[in-house]
Coordinates of C-alpha atoms in Angstrom, one line a residue:
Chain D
X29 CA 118.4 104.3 185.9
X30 CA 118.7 105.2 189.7
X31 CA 122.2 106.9 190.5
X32 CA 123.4 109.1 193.1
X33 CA 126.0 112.2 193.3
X34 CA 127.9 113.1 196.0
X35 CA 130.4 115.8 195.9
X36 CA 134.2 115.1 196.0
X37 CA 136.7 115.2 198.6
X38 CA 138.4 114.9 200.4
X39 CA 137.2 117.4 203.2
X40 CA 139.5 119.0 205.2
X41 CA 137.9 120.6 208.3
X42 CA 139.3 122.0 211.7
X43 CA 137.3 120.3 215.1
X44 CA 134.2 122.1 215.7
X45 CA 133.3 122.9 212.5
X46 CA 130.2 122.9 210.5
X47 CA 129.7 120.2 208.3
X48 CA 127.7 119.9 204.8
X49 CA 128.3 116.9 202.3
X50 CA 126.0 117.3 199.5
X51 CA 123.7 114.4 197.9
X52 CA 121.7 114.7 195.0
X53 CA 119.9 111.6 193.7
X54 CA 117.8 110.5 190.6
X55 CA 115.4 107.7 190.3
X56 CA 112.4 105.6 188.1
X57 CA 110.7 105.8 191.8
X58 CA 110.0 106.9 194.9
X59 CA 113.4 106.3 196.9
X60 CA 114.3 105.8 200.8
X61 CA 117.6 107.2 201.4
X62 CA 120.3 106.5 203.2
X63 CA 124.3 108.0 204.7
X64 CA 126.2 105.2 205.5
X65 CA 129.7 105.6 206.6
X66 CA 133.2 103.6 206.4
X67 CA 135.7 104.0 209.5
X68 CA 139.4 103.0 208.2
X69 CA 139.5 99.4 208.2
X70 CA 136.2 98.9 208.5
X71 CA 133.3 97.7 206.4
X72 CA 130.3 100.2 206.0
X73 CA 127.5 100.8 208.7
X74 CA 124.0 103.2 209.0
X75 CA 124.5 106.0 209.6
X76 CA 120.8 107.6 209.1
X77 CA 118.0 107.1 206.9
X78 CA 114.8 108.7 205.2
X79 CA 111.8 106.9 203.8
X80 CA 109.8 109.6 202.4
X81 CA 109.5 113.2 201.3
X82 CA 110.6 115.6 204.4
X83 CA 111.5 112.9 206.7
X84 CA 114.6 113.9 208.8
X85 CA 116.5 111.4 209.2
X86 CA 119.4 111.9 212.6
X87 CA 122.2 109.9 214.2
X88 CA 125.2 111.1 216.2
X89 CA 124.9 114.4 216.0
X90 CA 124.7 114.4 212.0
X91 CA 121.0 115.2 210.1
X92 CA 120.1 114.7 206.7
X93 CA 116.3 115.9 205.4
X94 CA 114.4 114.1 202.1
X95 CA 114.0 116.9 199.7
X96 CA 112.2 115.6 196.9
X97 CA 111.5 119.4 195.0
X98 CA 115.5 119.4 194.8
X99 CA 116.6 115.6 195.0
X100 CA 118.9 116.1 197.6
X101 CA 119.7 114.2 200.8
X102 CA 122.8 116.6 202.3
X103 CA 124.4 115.5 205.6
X104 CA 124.9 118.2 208.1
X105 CA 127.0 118.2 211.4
X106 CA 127.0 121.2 213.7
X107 CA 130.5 120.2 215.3
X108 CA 132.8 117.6 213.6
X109 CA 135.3 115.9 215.9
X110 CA 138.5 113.9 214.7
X111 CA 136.7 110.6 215.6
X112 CA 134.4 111.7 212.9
X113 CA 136.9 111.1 210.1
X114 CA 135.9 108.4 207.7
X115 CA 134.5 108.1 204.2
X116 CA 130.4 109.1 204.1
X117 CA 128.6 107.5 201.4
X118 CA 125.1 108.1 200.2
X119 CA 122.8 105.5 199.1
X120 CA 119.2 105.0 198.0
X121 CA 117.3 101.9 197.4
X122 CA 113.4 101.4 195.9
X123 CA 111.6 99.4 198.1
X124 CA 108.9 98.8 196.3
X125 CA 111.2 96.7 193.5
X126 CA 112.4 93.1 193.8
X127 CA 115.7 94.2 193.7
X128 CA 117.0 95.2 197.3
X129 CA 120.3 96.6 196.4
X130 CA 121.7 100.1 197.6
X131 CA 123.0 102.3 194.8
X132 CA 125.8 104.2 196.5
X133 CA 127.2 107.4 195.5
X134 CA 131.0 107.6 195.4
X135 CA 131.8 108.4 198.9
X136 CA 133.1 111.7 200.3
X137 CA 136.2 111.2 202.9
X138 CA 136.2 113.5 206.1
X139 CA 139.3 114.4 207.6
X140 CA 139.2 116.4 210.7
X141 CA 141.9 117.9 211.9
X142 CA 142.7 118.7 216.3
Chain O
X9 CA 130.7 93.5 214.7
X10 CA 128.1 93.7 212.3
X11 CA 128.1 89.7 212.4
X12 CA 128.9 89.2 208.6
X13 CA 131.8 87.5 208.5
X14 CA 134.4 87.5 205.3
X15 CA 137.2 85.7 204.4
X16 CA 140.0 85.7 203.7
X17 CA 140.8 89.7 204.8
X18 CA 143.4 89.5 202.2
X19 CA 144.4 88.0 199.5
X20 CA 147.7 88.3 197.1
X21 CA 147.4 86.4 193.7
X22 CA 149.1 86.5 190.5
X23 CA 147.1 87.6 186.9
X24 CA 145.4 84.8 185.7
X25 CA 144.4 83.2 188.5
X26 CA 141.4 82.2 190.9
X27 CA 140.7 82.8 193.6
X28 CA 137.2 82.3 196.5
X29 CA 136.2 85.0 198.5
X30 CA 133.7 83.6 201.0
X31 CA 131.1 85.3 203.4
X32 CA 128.7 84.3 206.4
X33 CA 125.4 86.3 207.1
X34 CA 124.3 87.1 210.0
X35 CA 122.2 84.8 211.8
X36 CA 118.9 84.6 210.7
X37 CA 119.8 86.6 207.3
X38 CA 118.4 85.2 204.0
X39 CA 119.7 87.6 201.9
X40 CA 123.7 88.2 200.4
X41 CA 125.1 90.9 199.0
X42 CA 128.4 91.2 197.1
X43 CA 130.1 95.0 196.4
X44 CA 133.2 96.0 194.6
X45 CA 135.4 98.8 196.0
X46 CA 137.6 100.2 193.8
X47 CA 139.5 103.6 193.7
X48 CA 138.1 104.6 190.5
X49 CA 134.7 102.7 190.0
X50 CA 133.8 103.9 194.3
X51 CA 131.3 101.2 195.2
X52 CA 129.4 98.8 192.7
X53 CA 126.8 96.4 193.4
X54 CA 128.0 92.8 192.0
X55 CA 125.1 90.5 192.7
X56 CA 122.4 89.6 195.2
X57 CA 121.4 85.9 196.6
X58 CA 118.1 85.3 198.6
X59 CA 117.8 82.3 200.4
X60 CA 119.9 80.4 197.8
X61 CA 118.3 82.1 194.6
X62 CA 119.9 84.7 192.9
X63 CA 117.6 88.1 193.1
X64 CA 119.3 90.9 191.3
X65 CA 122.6 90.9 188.9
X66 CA 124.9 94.4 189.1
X67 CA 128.1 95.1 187.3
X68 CA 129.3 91.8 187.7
X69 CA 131.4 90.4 184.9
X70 CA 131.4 87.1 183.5
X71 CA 134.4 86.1 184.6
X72 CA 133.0 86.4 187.9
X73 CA 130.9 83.7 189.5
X74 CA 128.6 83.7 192.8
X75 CA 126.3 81.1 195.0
X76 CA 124.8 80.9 198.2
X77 CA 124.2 77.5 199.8
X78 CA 121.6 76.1 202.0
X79 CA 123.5 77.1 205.6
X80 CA 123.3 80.4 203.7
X81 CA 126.8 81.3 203.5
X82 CA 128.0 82.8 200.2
X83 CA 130.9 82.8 197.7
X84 CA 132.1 84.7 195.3
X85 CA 134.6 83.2 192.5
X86 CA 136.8 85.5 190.5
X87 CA 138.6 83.8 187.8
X88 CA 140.9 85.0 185.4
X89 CA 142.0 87.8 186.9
X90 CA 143.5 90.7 185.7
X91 CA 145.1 93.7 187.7
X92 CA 142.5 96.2 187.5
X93 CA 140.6 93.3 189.3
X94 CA 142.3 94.4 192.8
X95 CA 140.0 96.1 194.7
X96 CA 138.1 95.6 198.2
X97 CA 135.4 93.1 197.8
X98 CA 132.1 93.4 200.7
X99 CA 129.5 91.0 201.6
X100 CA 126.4 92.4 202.9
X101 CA 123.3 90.7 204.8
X102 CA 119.7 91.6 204.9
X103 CA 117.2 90.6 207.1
X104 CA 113.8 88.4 205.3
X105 CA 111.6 90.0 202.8
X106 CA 109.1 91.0 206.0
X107 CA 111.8 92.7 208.1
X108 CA 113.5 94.8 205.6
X109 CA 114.0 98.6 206.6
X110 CA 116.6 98.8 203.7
X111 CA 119.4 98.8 205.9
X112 CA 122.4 96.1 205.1
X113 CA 124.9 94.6 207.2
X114 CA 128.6 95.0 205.7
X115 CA 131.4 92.8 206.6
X116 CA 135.1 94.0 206.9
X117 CA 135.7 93.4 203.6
X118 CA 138.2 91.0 201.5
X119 CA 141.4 93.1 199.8
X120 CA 142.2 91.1 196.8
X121 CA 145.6 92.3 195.2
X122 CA 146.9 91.2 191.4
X123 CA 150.1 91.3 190.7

């Protein structure tokens, strides 16, 4: 079946600081990938997405490349802020199936600290 | 605002009960998702509606009931329920077959608490 791993957190990180949250994925198909992301209190939104093989998907400062070779989907920030706290899930989805549900990974919360 | 709308935000029932969780697309979305967040399970797909039709069944137990109807709103039922039931419950829309990037639409969620 299709699942996704993302590693656990919560991470702790001082303003300004570099950002990885890894994602590694498997699936029957060829996936298009996703990082959605959950402010407290609120329900989930996009935050960037990848459609094929060495797409780079981008959004707000945070990046996240397709690597098929390694199954990964990471999401990098160069410079967190504290607004940036929040829960970051990763999702894929096969597009070319009937079924157009996201499998999520298990979220990773973010906690920046001034 | 996403535009999916859920009610109610929360919800406090006793074991053994029922209760109706209810959700509005967006306008102009045919499709209606329904996820479970829960501490230990993270977030797991329930069940998916198109147009009226259910499309795709997740973890969704038995006890556990969905429909869409033809204005397109959705509900989910949850009978029976037991504490490990409490959890955050999210609707989510999609756009028609033809405009679907694979991004969803998530409402604020429902917080349903068992006691």
């Amino acid at each position: 079946g299709n699942s996704v791993t993302q590693m656990e957190g919560p991470v702790t990180l001082s303003e300004e600081a570099f950002l990885t949250i890894n994602c590694t994925y498997t699936a029957t198909g060829y996936p298009s990938l996703f990082w959605y992301v959950q402010y407290p209190g609120e329900g989930l939104q996009l935050l960037l997405k990848a459609t094929k093989a060495d797409d780079k998907g981008s959004n707000k400062g945070f990046e996240a490349t397709y690597r098929k070779e390694t199954t990964s989907f990471h999401l990098e920030k160069g410079s967190v802020q504290v607004s940036d706290s929040a829960v970051y899930f990763c999702a894929l989805i096969l597009m070319d199936t009937g079924r157009r549900a996201l499998t999520f990974g298990s979220g990773t919360r973010l906690q920046v600290q001034p | 605002d996403s535009g999916v709308t859920q009610t109610p935000k929360h919800l406090i029932t006793a074991t053994g009960q029922r209760v109706t969780l209810r959700c509005s697309p967006r306008s102009g979305d045919l499709s209606v998702y329904w996820y479970q967040q829960s501490l230990d399970q993270g977030l797991q797909f329930l069940i998916q509606y198109y147009n009226g039709e259910e499309r795709a069944k997740g973890n969704i137990l038995e006890r556990f009931s969905a429909q869409q109807f033809p204005d397109l709103h959705s509900e989910l039922n949850l009978s029976s329920l037991e504490l490990g039931d409490s959890a955050l419950y999210f609707c989510a829309s999609s756009p028609r077959r033809a405009g679907f990037t694979g991004e969803l639409f998530f409402g604020e969620g429902s917080r349903l608490t068992v006691l």
